[in-house]
Short mmCIF file of C-alpha atoms and ligand atoms in Angstrom, two decimals:
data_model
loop_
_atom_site.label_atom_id
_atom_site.label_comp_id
_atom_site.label_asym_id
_atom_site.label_seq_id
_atom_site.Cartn_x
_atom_site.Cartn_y
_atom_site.Cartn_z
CA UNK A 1 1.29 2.46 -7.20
CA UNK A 2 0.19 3.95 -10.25
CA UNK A 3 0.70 7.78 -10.53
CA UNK A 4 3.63 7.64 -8.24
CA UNK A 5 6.89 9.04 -9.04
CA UNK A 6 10.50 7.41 -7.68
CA UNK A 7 12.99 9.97 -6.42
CA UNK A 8 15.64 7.96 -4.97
CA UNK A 9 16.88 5.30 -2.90
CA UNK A 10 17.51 5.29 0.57
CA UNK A 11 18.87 2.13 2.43
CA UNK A 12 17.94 0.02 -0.33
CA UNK A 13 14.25 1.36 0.24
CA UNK A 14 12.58 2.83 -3.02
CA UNK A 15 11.37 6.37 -2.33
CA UNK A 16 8.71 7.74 -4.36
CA UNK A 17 6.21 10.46 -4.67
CA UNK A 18 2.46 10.01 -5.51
CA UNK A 19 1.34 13.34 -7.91
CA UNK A 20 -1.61 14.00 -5.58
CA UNK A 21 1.14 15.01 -2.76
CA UNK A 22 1.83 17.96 -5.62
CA UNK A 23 -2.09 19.16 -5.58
CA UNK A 24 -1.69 19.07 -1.59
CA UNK A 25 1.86 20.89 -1.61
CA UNK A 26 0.08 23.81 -3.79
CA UNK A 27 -2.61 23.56 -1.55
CA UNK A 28 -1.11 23.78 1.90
CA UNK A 29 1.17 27.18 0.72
CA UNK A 30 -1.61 28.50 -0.35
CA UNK A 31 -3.07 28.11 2.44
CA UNK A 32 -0.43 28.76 4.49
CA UNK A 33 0.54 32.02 2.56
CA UNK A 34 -3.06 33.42 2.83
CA UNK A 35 -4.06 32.06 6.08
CA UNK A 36 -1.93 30.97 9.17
CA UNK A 37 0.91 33.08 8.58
CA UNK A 38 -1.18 35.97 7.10
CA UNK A 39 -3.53 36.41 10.33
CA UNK A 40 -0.33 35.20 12.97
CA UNK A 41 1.99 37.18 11.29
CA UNK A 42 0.52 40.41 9.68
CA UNK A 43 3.14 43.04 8.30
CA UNK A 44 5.26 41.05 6.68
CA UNK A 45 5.84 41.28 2.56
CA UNK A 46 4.45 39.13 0.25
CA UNK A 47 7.00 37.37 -0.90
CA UNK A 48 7.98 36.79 2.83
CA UNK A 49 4.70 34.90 3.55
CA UNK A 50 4.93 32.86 -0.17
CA UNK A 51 8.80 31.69 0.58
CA UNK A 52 8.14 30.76 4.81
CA UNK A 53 4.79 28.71 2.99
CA UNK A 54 6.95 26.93 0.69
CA UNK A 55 9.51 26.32 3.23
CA UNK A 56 7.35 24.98 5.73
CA UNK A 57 5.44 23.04 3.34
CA UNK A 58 8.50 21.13 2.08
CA UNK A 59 9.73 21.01 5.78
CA UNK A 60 6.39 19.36 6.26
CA UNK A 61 6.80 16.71 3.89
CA UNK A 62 10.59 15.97 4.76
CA UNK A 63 8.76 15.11 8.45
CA UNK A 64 6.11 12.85 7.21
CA UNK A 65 8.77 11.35 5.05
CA UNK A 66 10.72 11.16 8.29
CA UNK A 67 7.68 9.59 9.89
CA UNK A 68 7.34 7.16 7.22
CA UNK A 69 11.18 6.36 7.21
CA UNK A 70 11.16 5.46 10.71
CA UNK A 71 8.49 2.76 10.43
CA UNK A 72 10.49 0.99 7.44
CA UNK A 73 13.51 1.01 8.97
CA UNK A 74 12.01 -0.78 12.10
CA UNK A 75 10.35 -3.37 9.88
CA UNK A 76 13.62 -3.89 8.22
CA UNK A 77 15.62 -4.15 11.66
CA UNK A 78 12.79 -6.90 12.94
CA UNK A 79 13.55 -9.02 9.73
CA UNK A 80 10.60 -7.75 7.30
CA UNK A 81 11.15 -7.11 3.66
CA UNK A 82 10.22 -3.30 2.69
CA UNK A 83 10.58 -2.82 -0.72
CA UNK A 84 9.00 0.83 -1.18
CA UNK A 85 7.84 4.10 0.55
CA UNK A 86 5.40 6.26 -1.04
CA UNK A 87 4.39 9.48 0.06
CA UNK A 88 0.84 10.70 -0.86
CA UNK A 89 -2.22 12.81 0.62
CA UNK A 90 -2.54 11.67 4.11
CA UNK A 91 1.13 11.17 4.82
CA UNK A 92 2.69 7.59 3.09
CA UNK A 93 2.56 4.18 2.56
CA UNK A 94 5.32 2.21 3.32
CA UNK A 95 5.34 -1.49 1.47
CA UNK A 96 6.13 -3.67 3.91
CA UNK A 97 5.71 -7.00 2.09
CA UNK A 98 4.96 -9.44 4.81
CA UNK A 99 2.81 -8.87 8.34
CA UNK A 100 4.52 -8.48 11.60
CA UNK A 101 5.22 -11.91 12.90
CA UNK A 102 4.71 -11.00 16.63
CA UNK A 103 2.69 -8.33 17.93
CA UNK A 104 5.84 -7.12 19.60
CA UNK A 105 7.23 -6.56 16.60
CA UNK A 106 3.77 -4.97 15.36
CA UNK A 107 3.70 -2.99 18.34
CA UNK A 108 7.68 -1.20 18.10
CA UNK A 109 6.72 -0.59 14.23
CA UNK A 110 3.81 1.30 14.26
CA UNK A 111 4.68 2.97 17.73
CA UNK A 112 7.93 4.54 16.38
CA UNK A 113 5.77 6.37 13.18
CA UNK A 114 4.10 8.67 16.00
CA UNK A 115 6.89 9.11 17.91
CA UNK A 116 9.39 10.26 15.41
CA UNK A 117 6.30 13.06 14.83
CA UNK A 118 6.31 13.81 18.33
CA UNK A 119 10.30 13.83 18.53
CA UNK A 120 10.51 15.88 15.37
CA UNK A 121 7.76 18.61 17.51
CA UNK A 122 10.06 18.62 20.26
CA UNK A 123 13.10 19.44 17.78
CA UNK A 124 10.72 22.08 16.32
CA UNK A 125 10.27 24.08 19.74
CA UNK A 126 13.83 23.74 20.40
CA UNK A 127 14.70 25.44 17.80
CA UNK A 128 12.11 28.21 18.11
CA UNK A 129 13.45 28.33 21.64
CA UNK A 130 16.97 28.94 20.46
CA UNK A 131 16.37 31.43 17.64
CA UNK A 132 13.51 33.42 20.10
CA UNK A 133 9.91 33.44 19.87
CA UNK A 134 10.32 36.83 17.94
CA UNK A 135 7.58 36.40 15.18
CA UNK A 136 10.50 36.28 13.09
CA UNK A 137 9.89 34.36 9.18
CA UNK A 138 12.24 31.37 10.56
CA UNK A 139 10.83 31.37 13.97
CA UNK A 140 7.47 31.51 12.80
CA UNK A 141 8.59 28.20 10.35
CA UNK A 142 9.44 26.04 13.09
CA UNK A 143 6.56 27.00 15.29
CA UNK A 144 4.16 25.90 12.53
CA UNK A 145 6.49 22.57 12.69
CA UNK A 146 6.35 22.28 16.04
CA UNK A 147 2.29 22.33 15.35
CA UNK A 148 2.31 20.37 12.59
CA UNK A 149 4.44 17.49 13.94
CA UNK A 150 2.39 17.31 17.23
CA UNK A 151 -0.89 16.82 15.70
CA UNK A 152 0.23 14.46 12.95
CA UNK A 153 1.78 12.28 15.98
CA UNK A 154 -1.40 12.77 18.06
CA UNK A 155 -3.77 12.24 15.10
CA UNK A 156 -1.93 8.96 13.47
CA UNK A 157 -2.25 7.98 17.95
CA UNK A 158 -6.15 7.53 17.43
CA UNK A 159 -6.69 3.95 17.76
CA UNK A 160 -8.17 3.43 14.48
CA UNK A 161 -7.44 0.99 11.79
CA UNK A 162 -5.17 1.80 9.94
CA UNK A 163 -3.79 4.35 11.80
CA UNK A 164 -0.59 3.81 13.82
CA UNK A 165 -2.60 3.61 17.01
CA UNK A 166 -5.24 0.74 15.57
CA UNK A 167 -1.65 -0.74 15.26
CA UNK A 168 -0.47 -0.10 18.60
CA UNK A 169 -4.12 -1.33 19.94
CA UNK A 170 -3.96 -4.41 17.84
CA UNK A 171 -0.86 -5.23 18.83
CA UNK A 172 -1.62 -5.56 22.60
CA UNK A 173 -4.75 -7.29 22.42
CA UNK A 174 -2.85 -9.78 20.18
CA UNK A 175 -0.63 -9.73 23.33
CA UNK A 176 -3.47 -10.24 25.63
CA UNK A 177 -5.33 -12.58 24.13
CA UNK A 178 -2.85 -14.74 21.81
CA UNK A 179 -5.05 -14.79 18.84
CA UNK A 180 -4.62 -12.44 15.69
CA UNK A 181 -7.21 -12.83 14.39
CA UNK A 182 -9.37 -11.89 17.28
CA UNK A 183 -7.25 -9.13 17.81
CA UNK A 184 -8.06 -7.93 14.08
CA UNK A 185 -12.04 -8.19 14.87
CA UNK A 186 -11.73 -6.07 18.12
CA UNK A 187 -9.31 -3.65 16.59
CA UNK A 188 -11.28 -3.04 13.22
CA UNK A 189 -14.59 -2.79 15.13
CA UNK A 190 -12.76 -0.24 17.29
CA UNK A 191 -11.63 1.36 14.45
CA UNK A 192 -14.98 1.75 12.54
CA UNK A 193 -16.50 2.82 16.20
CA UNK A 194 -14.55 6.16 16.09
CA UNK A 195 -14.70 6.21 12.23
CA UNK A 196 -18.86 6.75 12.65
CA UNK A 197 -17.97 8.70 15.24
CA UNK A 198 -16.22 11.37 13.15
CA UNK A 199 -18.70 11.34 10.37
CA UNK A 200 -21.30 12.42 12.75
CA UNK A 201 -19.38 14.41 14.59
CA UNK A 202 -18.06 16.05 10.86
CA UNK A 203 -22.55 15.77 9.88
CA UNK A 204 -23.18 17.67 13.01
CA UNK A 205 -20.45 20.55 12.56
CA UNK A 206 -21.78 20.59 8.50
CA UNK A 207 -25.36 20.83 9.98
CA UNK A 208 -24.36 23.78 12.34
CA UNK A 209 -23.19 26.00 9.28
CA UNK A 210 -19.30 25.25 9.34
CA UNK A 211 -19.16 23.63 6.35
CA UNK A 212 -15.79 23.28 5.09
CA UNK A 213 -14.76 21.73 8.59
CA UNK A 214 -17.92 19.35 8.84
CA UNK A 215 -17.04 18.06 5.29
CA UNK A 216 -13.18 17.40 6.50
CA UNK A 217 -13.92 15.96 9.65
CA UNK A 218 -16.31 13.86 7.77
CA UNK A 219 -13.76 12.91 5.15
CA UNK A 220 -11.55 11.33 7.80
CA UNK A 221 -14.11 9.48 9.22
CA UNK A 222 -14.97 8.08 6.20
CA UNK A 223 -11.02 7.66 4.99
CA UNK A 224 -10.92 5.57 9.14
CA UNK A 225 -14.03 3.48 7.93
CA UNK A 226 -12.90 2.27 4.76
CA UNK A 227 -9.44 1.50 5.92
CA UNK A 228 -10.98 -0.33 9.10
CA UNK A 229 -13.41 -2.25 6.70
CA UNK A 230 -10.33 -3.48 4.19
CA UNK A 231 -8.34 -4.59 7.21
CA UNK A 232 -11.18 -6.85 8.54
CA UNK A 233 -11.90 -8.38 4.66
CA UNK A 234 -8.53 -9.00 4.60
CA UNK A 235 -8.26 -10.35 7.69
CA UNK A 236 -11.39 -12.41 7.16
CA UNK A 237 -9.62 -13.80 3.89
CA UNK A 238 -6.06 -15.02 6.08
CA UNK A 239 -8.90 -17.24 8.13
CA UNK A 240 -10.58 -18.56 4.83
CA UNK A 241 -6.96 -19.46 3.41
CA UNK A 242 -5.19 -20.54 6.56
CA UNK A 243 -3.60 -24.10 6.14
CA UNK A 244 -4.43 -24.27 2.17
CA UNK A 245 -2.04 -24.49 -0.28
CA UNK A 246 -1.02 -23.48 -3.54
CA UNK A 247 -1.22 -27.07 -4.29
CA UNK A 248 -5.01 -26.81 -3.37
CA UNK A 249 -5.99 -24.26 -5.79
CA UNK A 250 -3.60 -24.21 -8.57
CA UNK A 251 -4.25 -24.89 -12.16
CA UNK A 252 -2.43 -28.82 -12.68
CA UNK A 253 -2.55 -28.19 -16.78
CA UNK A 254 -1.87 -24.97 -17.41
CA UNK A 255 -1.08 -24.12 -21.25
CA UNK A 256 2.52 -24.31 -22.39
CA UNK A 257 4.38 -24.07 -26.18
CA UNK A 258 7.63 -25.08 -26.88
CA UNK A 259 10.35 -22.19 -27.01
CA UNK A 260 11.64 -23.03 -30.67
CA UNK A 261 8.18 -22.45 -32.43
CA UNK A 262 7.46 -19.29 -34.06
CA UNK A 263 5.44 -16.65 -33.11
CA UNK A 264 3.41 -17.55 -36.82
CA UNK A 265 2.74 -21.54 -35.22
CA UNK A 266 2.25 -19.82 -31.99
CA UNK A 267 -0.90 -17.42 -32.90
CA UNK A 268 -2.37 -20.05 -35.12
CA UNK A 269 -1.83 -23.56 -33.37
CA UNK A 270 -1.96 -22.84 -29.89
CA UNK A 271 -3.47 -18.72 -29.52
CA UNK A 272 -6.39 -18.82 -31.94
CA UNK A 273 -8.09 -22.51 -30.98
CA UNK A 274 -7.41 -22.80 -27.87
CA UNK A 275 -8.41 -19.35 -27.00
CA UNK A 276 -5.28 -18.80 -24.96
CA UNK A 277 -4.03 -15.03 -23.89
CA UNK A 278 -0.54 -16.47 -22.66
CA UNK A 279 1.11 -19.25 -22.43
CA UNK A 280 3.97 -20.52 -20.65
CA UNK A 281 7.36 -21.43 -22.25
CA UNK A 282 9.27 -24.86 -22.11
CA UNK A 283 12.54 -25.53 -23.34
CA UNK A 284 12.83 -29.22 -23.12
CA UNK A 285 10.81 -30.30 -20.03
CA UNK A 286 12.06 -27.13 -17.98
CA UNK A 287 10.32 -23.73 -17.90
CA UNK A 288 11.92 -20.91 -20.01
CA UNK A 289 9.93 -18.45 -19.54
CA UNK A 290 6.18 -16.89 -19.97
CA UNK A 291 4.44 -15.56 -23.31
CA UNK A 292 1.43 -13.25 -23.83
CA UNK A 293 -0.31 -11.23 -26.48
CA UNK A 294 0.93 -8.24 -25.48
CA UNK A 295 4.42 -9.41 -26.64
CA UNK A 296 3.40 -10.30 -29.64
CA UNK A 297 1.77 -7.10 -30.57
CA UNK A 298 5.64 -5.20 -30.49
CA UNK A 299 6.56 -8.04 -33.12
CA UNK A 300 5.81 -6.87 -36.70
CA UNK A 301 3.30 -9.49 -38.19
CA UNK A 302 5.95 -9.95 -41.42
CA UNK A 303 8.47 -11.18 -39.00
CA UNK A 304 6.12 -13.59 -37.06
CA UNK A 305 6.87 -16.62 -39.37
CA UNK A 306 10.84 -16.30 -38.51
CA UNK A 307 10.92 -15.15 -34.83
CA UNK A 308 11.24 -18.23 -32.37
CA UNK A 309 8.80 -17.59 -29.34
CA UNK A 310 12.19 -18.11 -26.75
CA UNK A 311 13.21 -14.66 -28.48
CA UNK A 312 10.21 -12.42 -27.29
CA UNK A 313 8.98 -14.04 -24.26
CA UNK A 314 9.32 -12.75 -20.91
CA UNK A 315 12.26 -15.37 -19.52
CA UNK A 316 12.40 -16.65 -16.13
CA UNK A 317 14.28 -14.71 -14.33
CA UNK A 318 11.94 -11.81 -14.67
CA UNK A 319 8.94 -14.33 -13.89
CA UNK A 320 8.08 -14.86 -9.61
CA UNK A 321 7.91 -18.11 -9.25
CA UNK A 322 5.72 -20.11 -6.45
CA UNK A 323 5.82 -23.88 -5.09
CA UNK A 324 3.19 -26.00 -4.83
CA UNK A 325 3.75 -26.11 -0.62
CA UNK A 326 3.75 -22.14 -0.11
CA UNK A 327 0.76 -20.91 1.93
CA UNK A 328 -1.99 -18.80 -0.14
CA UNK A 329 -1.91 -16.25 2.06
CA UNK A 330 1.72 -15.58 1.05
CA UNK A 331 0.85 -15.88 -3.04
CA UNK A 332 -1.78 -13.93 -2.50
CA UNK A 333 0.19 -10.91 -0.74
CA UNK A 334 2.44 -11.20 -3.60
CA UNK A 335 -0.11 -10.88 -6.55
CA UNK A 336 -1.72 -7.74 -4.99
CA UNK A 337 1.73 -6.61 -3.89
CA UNK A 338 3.04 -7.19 -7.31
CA UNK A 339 -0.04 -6.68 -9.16
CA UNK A 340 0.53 -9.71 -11.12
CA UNK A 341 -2.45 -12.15 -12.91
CA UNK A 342 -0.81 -15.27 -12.97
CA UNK A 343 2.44 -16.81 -11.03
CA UNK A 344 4.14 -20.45 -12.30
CA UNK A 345 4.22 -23.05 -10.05
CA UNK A 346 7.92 -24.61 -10.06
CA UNK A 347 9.66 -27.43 -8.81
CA UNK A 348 13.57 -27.73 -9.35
CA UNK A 349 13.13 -25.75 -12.96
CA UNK A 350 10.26 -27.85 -13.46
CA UNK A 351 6.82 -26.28 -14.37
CA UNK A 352 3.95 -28.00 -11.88
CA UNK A 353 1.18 -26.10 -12.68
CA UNK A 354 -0.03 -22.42 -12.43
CA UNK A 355 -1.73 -20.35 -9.88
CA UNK A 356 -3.62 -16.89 -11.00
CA UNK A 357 -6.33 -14.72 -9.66
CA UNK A 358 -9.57 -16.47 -11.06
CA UNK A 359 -8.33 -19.97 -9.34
CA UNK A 360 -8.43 -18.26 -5.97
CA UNK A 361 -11.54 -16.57 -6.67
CA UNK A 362 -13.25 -19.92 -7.76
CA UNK A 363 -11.91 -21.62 -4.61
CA UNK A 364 -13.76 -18.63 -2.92
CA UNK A 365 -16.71 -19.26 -4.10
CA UNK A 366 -16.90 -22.96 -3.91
CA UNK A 367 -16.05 -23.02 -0.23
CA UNK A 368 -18.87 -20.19 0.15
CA UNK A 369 -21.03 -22.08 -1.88
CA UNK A 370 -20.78 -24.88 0.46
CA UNK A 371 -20.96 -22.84 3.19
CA UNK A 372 -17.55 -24.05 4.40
CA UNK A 373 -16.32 -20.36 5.18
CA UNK A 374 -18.33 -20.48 8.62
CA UNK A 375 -17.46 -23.45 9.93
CA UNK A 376 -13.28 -22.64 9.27
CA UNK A 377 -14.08 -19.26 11.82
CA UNK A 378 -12.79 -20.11 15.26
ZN1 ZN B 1 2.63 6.11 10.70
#
């Protein structure tokens, strides 16, 4: 994700930071500093109410990171690849490459998000138990925890796509009724059900003079209904692509050059006629790798005549590589997972053809052209 910063590694699982967490860290002490520890608390000294704000906000984000944590590890015990976790406004995203294959699977990873909140709430009073509900900076710390914890588990509990609980809910009617994709459509209509309903509800609270409140309330709503409208496109998409392909779609003649030419014979034989952007890179009748203007440009246009196109591609092993058999819906996760244009389709080393964004889009088009999309829904 762009904008996101990597801090470490945990169980093989990339952990990273988006900047907008930073705006919302700044925020939430502030508000912390000058608000619910301020009235709750009055008396203490300033730099008391600054260093419990920090504290708690940091303590705040280890929990949502513990949240987040919780739900990867799951998907990684059930088999699924997670590659990243990145924390950001509303809590974090973890990357879970692939969907859960069962919904009992779906149904222990989204379940355990909300519990961990809840579990980490519990801890909170515990402690506040143990140290005495004095009013005390620390005490006062893990009460706001406590808080914090139980309404993040409550709130990510609403059964709204794509919160946990729209999860949990899609999960057992996937159960009940056998059929994921069904289970997406009542889910996602679910979900944009109590979306509207907090955008009125935030409309009606604006309307009533509480304006900062109506406009957050709002903002979730709206935050629920986008999310619940992206997870019925998509799942709208997995019908249209079920049973193709990548043979279907993909691109039988895509352009290729011979490693051993140089960049020079490159730009002008193959770049400038054909109108090419990239091309990918045979040595003998196996692919070598993939070259595009944009490694060109590093080359310095003196050396172009001398440098052999093998030396500044990008070479295989950094490539993904599809086969012709693989199931769109699986390409397709990877492009947008991987953000990539274009993916070579490979057989044994061998180069079979290519498979980017526009092919898909065409197929989309043709099929809706010809109205096929309706008659492939169940
Ligand atoms: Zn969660």
């Amino acid at each position: 994700m762009p904008g996101s910063l990597r801090i470490g590694k945990i169980a093989g699982i990339d952990i990273a930071f988006h900047v907008s967490w930073l705006i919302i860290a700044v925020l939430l002490s502030w508000s912390l500093a000058t608000g619910w520890f301020a009235v709750r608390y009055p008396g203490w000294s300033v730099t008391a109410y600054w260093s419990v704000s920090v504290l708690a906000t940091l303590l705040l984000f280890l929990s949502v990171f513990l949240h987040e944590l919780a739900h990867a590890l799951v998907a990684r015990a059930r088999g699924l690849q997670v590659k990243s976790i990145t924390l950001f406004i509303f809590g974090g995203v973890s990357n879970i490459e692939q969907e859960p294959p069962a919904p009992g699977i779906e149904f222990q990873m989204a379940l355990v998000g909300p519990l961990t909140s809840l579990g980490l709430s519990g801890l909170a009073w515990l402690l506040v138990l143990a140290i005495g509900h004095n009013g005390s900076p620390l005490s006062a710390t893990f009460e706001y925890l406590a808080i914090a914890n139980f309404l993040l588990g409550v709130f990510n509990l609403i059964p709204g796509f794509p919160l946990d609980g729209g999860r949990v809910l899609h999960s057992i009617i996937w159960k009940i009724r056998g059929n994921v994709r069904s289970a997406t459509r009542v889910a996602t209509g679910v979900g944009q059900f109590i979306a509207y309903f907090f955008i009125f509800m935030g409309l009606w609270i604006f309307f009533r003079g509480f304006v900062l409140d109506g406009l957050w309330i709002g903002f979730i709503g709206w935050f629920l209904l986008s999310g619940a409208t992206a997870a019925n496109a998509r799942s709208m998409l997995e019908g249209m692509f079920k049973g193709v392909h990548v043979n279907d779609v993909m691109n039988h003649n895509p352009a290729t050059v011979p490693a051993n030419i140089s960049l020079q014979k490159l730009v002008d034989d193959f770049l400038l006629p054909y109108g090419w952007r990239s091309a990918f890179v045979l040595q003998g009748d196996l692919l070598a790798g993939l070259i595009a203007l944009s490694d060109i440009r590093h080359v310095p246009r003196e050396q172009w005549a001398q440098t052999p196109v093998g030396f500044v591609m990008v070479p295989l092993t950094r490539l993904h590589t599809v086969n012709a058999t693989q199931n769109l819906n699986d390409v397709l996760t990877l492009m947008v997972g991987r953000n990539l244009n274009q993916l070579p389709v490979v057989s044994e080393g061998h180069l079979l053809g290519s498979i980017s964004r526009e092919n898909i889009m065409r197929f989309v088009e043709i099929r809706r052209s010809l109205g096929l999309d309706q008659a492939s829904a169940p």
